[in-house]
Amino acid sequence: MKYHITKIMQDVRVCLDQNMTSDALIEAEDSDTLSLDEIIRSKVPEAVLRVHVEAPVHLLECGHNMDGAICWDEGDCVSGWIPLPDDFLRLVVFSMDDWDCAVYTAISADSPLYAMQRSRFRGIRGTPQKPVCALGIRPEGRVLEFYSCRSRDAKVSRAVYIPCPEIDADGYVDCSERCYNAIVYAAAALTLQSCGESEKASVFSNLANTFLK
């Protein structure tokens, strides 16, 4: 869901207004310093990123589809990869149409499980019954590797991701709706941290985490 930056900033201010007795926050309103609203605005994308990275899958919003073409690996392993979008942040779900279940978390190239996907023994690699996805790097760029399918006739049935956050030209920010409260408190925490209020920032950060359970 898209929220306008002014809406997010207003909600962050509601959180912070209860703490405006803080000298640091009052000083942030001085004409000689960066205004509090400017600080909040600058922290919103980082707050969205942090929350979307930490949030459990059931709180994430669908709607951003990967549409890259499948590239199959050589050899007897029916595995392959698709290119990741430039704004890829986190996988939500990936599934091939001949898999028995979907993958919600992709492993990294430094995971012990990653080396197993290159094993010559099929039973060790990901299977249609227990598939594996990995985030990898190829000459073509960042890719999502998948292991493995029953045949090369398989097609992607679901490929959803969370993009890196940004404030678009119209002033909107894409946020998962069920993560919104956590994002507001995370932005408040980052703002307090910038104003030198580390202890209060920690409190707000902990409050943000309570919305991710």
mmCIF file of N, CA, C and O in Angstrom, residues 131-188:
data_model
loop_
_atom_site.group_PDB
_atom_site.id
_atom_site.type_symbol
_atom_site.label_atom_id
_atom_site.label_comp_id
_atom_site.label_asym_id
_atom_site.label_seq_id
_atom_site.Cartn_x
_atom_site.Cartn_y
_atom_site.Cartn_z
ATOM 1 N N PRO A 131 11.904 -27.598 -2.254
ATOM 2 C CA PRO A 131 12.728 -26.723 -3.094
ATOM 3 C C PRO A 131 13.556 -25.735 -2.284
ATOM 4 O O PRO A 131 13.266 -25.446 -1.121
ATOM 5 N N VAL A 132 14.584 -25.213 -2.933
ATOM 6 C CA VAL A 132 15.479 -24.227 -2.325
ATOM 7 C C VAL A 132 15.678 -23.075 -3.307
ATOM 8 O O VAL A 132 15.830 -23.299 -4.515
ATOM 9 N N CYS A 133 15.684 -21.856 -2.786
ATOM 10 C CA CYS A 133 16.022 -20.681 -3.581
ATOM 11 C C CYS A 133 17.227 -20.001 -2.951
ATOM 12 O O CYS A 133 17.392 -20.014 -1.732
ATOM 13 N N ALA A 134 18.056 -19.408 -3.793
ATOM 14 C CA ALA A 134 19.268 -18.743 -3.311
ATOM 15 C C ALA A 134 19.467 -17.426 -4.050
ATOM 16 O O ALA A 134 19.174 -17.315 -5.245
ATOM 17 N N LEU A 135 19.971 -16.445 -3.336
ATOM 18 C CA LEU A 135 20.341 -15.170 -3.940
ATOM 19 C C LEU A 135 21.778 -15.280 -4.420
ATOM 20 O O LEU A 135 22.682 -15.557 -3.627
ATOM 21 N N GLY A 136 21.980 -15.089 -5.707
ATOM 22 C CA GLY A 136 23.314 -15.258 -6.264
ATOM 23 C C GLY A 136 23.739 -14.095 -7.141
ATOM 24 O O GLY A 136 22.964 -13.189 -7.432
ATOM 25 N N ILE A 137 24.991 -14.131 -7.527
ATOM 26 C CA ILE A 137 25.566 -13.122 -8.421
ATOM 27 C C ILE A 137 26.118 -13.830 -9.653
ATOM 28 O O ILE A 137 26.874 -14.789 -9.543
ATOM 29 N N ARG A 138 25.728 -13.349 -10.820
ATOM 30 C CA ARG A 138 26.225 -13.866 -12.088
ATOM 31 C C ARG A 138 26.714 -12.691 -12.936
ATOM 32 O O ARG A 138 26.471 -11.533 -12.577
ATOM 33 N N PRO A 139 27.379 -12.979 -14.034
ATOM 34 C CA PRO A 139 27.815 -11.869 -14.902
ATOM 35 C C PRO A 139 26.663 -10.967 -15.320
ATOM 36 O O PRO A 139 26.855 -9.775 -15.563
ATOM 37 N N GLU A 140 25.461 -11.550 -15.359
ATOM 38 C CA GLU A 140 24.285 -10.770 -15.748
ATOM 39 C C GLU A 140 23.781 -9.872 -14.629
ATOM 40 O O GLU A 140 22.945 -8.992 -14.862
ATOM 41 N N GLY A 141 24.271 -10.089 -13.406
ATOM 42 C CA GLY A 141 23.828 -9.306 -12.257
ATOM 43 C C GLY A 141 23.289 -10.183 -11.138
ATOM 44 O O GLY A 141 23.573 -11.386 -11.077
ATOM 45 N N ARG A 142 22.500 -9.600 -10.262
ATOM 46 C CA ARG A 142 21.908 -10.350 -9.144
ATOM 47 C C ARG A 142 20.783 -11.239 -9.662
ATOM 48 O O ARG A 142 19.964 -10.821 -10.489
ATOM 49 N N VAL A 143 20.743 -12.465 -9.168
ATOM 50 C CA VAL A 143 19.749 -13.420 -9.647
ATOM 51 C C VAL A 143 19.154 -14.199 -8.485
ATOM 52 O O VAL A 143 19.729 -14.259 -7.390
ATOM 53 N N LEU A 144 17.996 -14.802 -8.746
ATOM 54 C CA LEU A 144 17.396 -15.736 -7.814
ATOM 55 C C LEU A 144 17.521 -17.126 -8.429
ATOM 56 O O LEU A 144 16.945 -17.408 -9.481
ATOM 57 N N GLU A 145 18.308 -17.981 -7.788
ATOM 58 C CA GLU A 145 18.501 -19.346 -8.263
ATOM 59 C C GLU A 145 17.470 -20.258 -7.616
ATOM 60 O O GLU A 145 17.110 -20.062 -6.451
ATOM 61 N N PHE A 146 17.007 -21.252 -8.365
ATOM 62 C CA PHE A 146 16.014 -22.179 -7.803
ATOM 63 C C PHE A 146 16.424 -23.628 -8.070
ATOM 64 O O PHE A 146 16.952 -23.962 -9.125
ATOM 65 N N TYR A 147 16.186 -24.471 -7.074
ATOM 66 C CA TYR A 147 16.571 -25.883 -7.111
ATOM 67 C C TYR A 147 15.423 -26.715 -6.525
ATOM 68 O O TYR A 147 15.058 -26.497 -5.368
ATOM 69 N N SER A 148 14.876 -27.638 -7.221
ATOM 70 C CA SER A 148 14.978 -27.819 -8.651
ATOM 71 C C SER A 148 13.609 -28.291 -9.130
ATOM 72 O O SER A 148 12.682 -28.425 -8.336
ATOM 73 N N CYS A 149 13.475 -28.557 -10.426
ATOM 74 C CA CYS A 149 12.173 -28.882 -11.011
ATOM 75 C C CYS A 149 12.157 -30.321 -11.536
ATOM 76 O O CYS A 149 13.189 -30.974 -11.626
ATOM 77 N N ARG A 150 10.969 -30.762 -11.922
ATOM 78 C CA ARG A 150 10.836 -32.098 -12.494
ATOM 79 C C ARG A 150 11.271 -32.108 -13.956
ATOM 80 O O ARG A 150 11.799 -33.109 -14.452
ATOM 81 N N SER A 151 11.012 -30.995 -14.641
ATOM 82 C CA SER A 151 11.410 -30.900 -16.042
ATOM 83 C C SER A 151 11.620 -29.444 -16.421
ATOM 84 O O SER A 151 11.241 -28.532 -15.679
ATOM 85 N N ARG A 152 12.196 -29.223 -17.580
ATOM 86 C CA ARG A 152 12.449 -27.860 -18.049
ATOM 87 C C ARG A 152 11.221 -27.244 -18.707
ATOM 88 O O ARG A 152 11.297 -26.140 -19.237
ATOM 89 N N ASP A 153 10.106 -27.950 -18.628
ATOM 90 C CA ASP A 153 8.831 -27.386 -19.071
ATOM 91 C C ASP A 153 8.170 -26.577 -17.959
ATOM 92 O O ASP A 153 7.144 -25.930 -18.190
ATOM 93 N N ALA A 154 8.757 -26.623 -16.774
ATOM 94 C CA ALA A 154 8.176 -25.916 -15.625
ATOM 95 C C ALA A 154 8.206 -24.409 -15.861
ATOM 96 O O ALA A 154 9.096 -23.874 -16.510
ATOM 97 N N LYS A 155 7.212 -23.750 -15.279
ATOM 98 C CA LYS A 155 7.106 -22.296 -15.388
ATOM 99 C C LYS A 155 6.959 -21.681 -13.998
ATOM 100 O O LYS A 155 6.562 -22.369 -13.048
ATOM 101 N N VAL A 156 7.277 -20.422 -13.897
ATOM 102 C CA VAL A 156 7.127 -19.708 -12.630
ATOM 103 C C VAL A 156 5.642 -19.509 -12.355
ATOM 104 O O VAL A 156 4.902 -19.002 -13.204
ATOM 105 N N SER A 157 5.195 -19.924 -11.170
ATOM 106 C CA SER A 157 3.784 -19.728 -10.807
ATOM 107 C C SER A 157 3.607 -18.536 -9.874
ATOM 108 O O SER A 157 2.596 -17.834 -9.935
ATOM 109 N N ARG A 158 4.609 -18.293 -9.019
ATOM 110 C CA ARG A 158 4.579 -17.127 -8.128
ATOM 111 C C ARG A 158 5.991 -16.605 -7.944
ATOM 112 O O ARG A 158 6.910 -17.390 -7.725
ATOM 113 N N ALA A 159 6.144 -15.295 -8.033
ATOM 114 C CA ALA A 159 7.458 -14.669 -7.828
ATOM 115 C C ALA A 159 7.218 -13.245 -7.339
ATOM 116 O O ALA A 159 7.061 -12.321 -8.127
ATOM 117 N N VAL A 160 7.169 -13.084 -6.035
ATOM 118 C CA VAL A 160 6.804 -11.804 -5.426
ATOM 119 C C VAL A 160 7.942 -11.325 -4.531
ATOM 120 O O VAL A 160 8.560 -12.122 -3.819
ATOM 121 N N TYR A 161 8.188 -10.025 -4.570
ATOM 122 C CA TYR A 161 9.285 -9.466 -3.786
ATOM 123 C C TYR A 161 8.895 -8.123 -3.181
ATOM 124 O O TYR A 161 7.907 -7.501 -3.575
ATOM 125 N N ILE A 162 9.701 -7.698 -2.215
ATOM 126 C CA ILE A 162 9.575 -6.367 -1.623
ATOM 127 C C ILE A 162 10.671 -5.488 -2.233
ATOM 128 O O ILE A 162 11.843 -5.876 -2.238
ATOM 129 N N PRO A 163 10.326 -4.317 -2.768
ATOM 130 C CA PRO A 163 11.338 -3.446 -3.371
ATOM 131 C C PRO A 163 12.042 -2.575 -2.343
ATOM 132 O O PRO A 163 11.535 -2.360 -1.235
ATOM 133 N N CYS A 164 13.192 -2.067 -2.689
ATOM 134 C CA CYS A 164 13.861 -1.075 -1.857
ATOM 135 C C CYS A 164 12.977 0.172 -1.783
ATOM 136 O O CYS A 164 12.433 0.609 -2.800
ATOM 137 N N PRO A 165 12.805 0.738 -0.599
ATOM 138 C CA PRO A 165 11.895 1.875 -0.455
ATOM 139 C C PRO A 165 12.458 3.165 -1.026
ATOM 140 O O PRO A 165 13.670 3.395 -1.001
ATOM 141 N N GLU A 166 11.562 3.981 -1.530
ATOM 142 C CA GLU A 166 11.933 5.309 -1.996
ATOM 143 C C GLU A 166 10.694 6.195 -1.991
ATOM 144 O O GLU A 166 9.563 5.695 -2.007
ATOM 145 N N ILE A 167 10.908 7.477 -1.933
ATOM 146 C CA ILE A 167 9.819 8.437 -2.044
ATOM 147 C C ILE A 167 9.682 8.759 -3.527
ATOM 148 O O ILE A 167 10.608 9.296 -4.140
ATOM 149 N N ASP A 168 8.547 8.377 -4.136
ATOM 150 C CA ASP A 168 8.411 8.561 -5.573
ATOM 151 C C ASP A 168 8.147 10.023 -5.933
ATOM 152 O O ASP A 168 8.053 10.900 -5.059
ATOM 153 N N ALA A 169 8.031 10.276 -7.218
ATOM 154 C CA ALA A 169 7.895 11.657 -7.703
ATOM 155 C C ALA A 169 6.642 12.347 -7.184
ATOM 156 O O ALA A 169 6.598 13.571 -7.089
ATOM 157 N N ASP A 170 5.630 11.547 -6.837
ATOM 158 C CA ASP A 170 4.377 12.111 -6.310
ATOM 159 C C ASP A 170 4.356 12.177 -4.792
ATOM 160 O O ASP A 170 3.336 12.542 -4.201
ATOM 161 N N GLY A 171 5.470 11.772 -4.163
ATOM 162 C CA GLY A 171 5.559 11.857 -2.711
ATOM 163 C C GLY A 171 5.031 10.647 -1.973
ATOM 164 O O GLY A 171 4.812 10.713 -0.758
ATOM 165 N N TYR A 172 4.857 9.525 -2.661
ATOM 166 C CA TYR A 172 4.341 8.319 -2.020
ATOM 167 C C TYR A 172 5.463 7.330 -1.707
ATOM 168 O O TYR A 172 6.470 7.269 -2.425
ATOM 169 N N VAL A 173 5.241 6.566 -0.636
ATOM 170 C CA VAL A 173 6.180 5.527 -0.230
ATOM 171 C C VAL A 173 5.418 4.216 -0.126
ATOM 172 O O VAL A 173 4.332 4.159 0.462
ATOM 173 N N ASP A 174 5.965 3.158 -0.709
ATOM 174 C CA ASP A 174 5.318 1.853 -0.688
ATOM 175 C C ASP A 174 5.630 1.152 0.630
ATOM 176 O O ASP A 174 6.785 0.829 0.903
ATOM 177 N N CYS A 175 4.609 0.928 1.447
ATOM 178 C CA CYS A 175 4.770 0.274 2.750
ATOM 179 C C CYS A 175 3.765 -0.869 2.870
ATOM 180 O O CYS A 175 2.608 -0.723 2.466
ATOM 181 N N SER A 176 4.188 -1.977 3.438
ATOM 182 C CA SER A 176 3.245 -3.042 3.748
ATOM 183 C C SER A 176 2.292 -2.537 4.826
ATOM 184 O O SER A 176 2.733 -2.047 5.875
ATOM 185 N N GLU A 177 0.994 -2.657 4.569
ATOM 186 C CA GLU A 177 0.003 -2.053 5.458
ATOM 187 C C GLU A 177 0.121 -2.556 6.895
ATOM 188 O O GLU A 177 0.006 -1.790 7.847
ATOM 189 N N ARG A 178 0.350 -3.855 7.042
ATOM 190 C CA ARG A 178 0.422 -4.424 8.388
ATOM 191 C C ARG A 178 1.746 -4.106 9.095
ATOM 192 O O ARG A 178 1.919 -4.430 10.271
ATOM 193 N N CYS A 179 2.662 -3.468 8.373
ATOM 194 C CA CYS A 179 3.930 -3.037 8.969
ATOM 195 C C CYS A 179 3.932 -1.539 9.261
ATOM 196 O O CYS A 179 4.935 -1.009 9.752
ATOM 197 N N TYR A 180 2.819 -0.862 8.984
ATOM 198 C CA TYR A 180 2.834 0.598 9.027
ATOM 199 C C TYR A 180 3.171 1.143 10.410
ATOM 200 O O TYR A 180 3.993 2.059 10.541
ATOM 201 N N ASN A 181 2.557 0.614 11.449
ATOM 202 C CA ASN A 181 2.835 1.124 12.797
ATOM 203 C C ASN A 181 4.307 0.939 13.163
ATOM 204 O O ASN A 181 4.916 1.819 13.781
ATOM 205 N N ALA A 182 4.865 -0.202 12.783
ATOM 206 C CA ALA A 182 6.285 -0.442 13.057
ATOM 207 C C ALA A 182 7.152 0.568 12.311
ATOM 208 O O ALA A 182 8.153 1.051 12.844
ATOM 209 N N ILE A 183 6.765 0.910 11.097
ATOM 210 C CA ILE A 183 7.523 1.873 10.300
ATOM 211 C C ILE A 183 7.497 3.251 10.949
ATOM 212 O O ILE A 183 8.516 3.945 11.024
ATOM 213 N N VAL A 184 6.335 3.663 11.443
ATOM 214 C CA VAL A 184 6.206 4.966 12.100
ATOM 215 C C VAL A 184 7.110 5.034 13.328
ATOM 216 O O VAL A 184 7.859 6.015 13.515
ATOM 217 N N TYR A 185 7.089 4.006 14.149
ATOM 218 C CA TYR A 185 7.915 4.015 15.360
ATOM 219 C C TYR A 185 9.400 3.885 15.020
ATOM 220 O O TYR A 185 10.245 4.458 15.702
ATOM 221 N N ALA A 186 9.718 3.126 13.961
ATOM 222 C CA ALA A 186 11.124 3.016 13.551
ATOM 223 C C ALA A 186 11.640 4.362 13.050
ATOM 224 O O ALA A 186 12.779 4.748 13.336
ATOM 225 N N ALA A 187 10.813 5.092 12.300
ATOM 226 C CA ALA A 187 11.211 6.420 11.825
ATOM 227 C C ALA A 187 11.393 7.381 12.996
ATOM 228 O O ALA A 187 12.309 8.214 13.004
ATOM 229 N N ALA A 188 10.523 7.264 13.996
ATOM 230 C CA ALA A 188 10.659 8.099 15.191
ATOM 231 C C ALA A 188 11.962 7.778 15.923
ATOM 232 O O ALA A 188 12.666 8.679 16.389
#
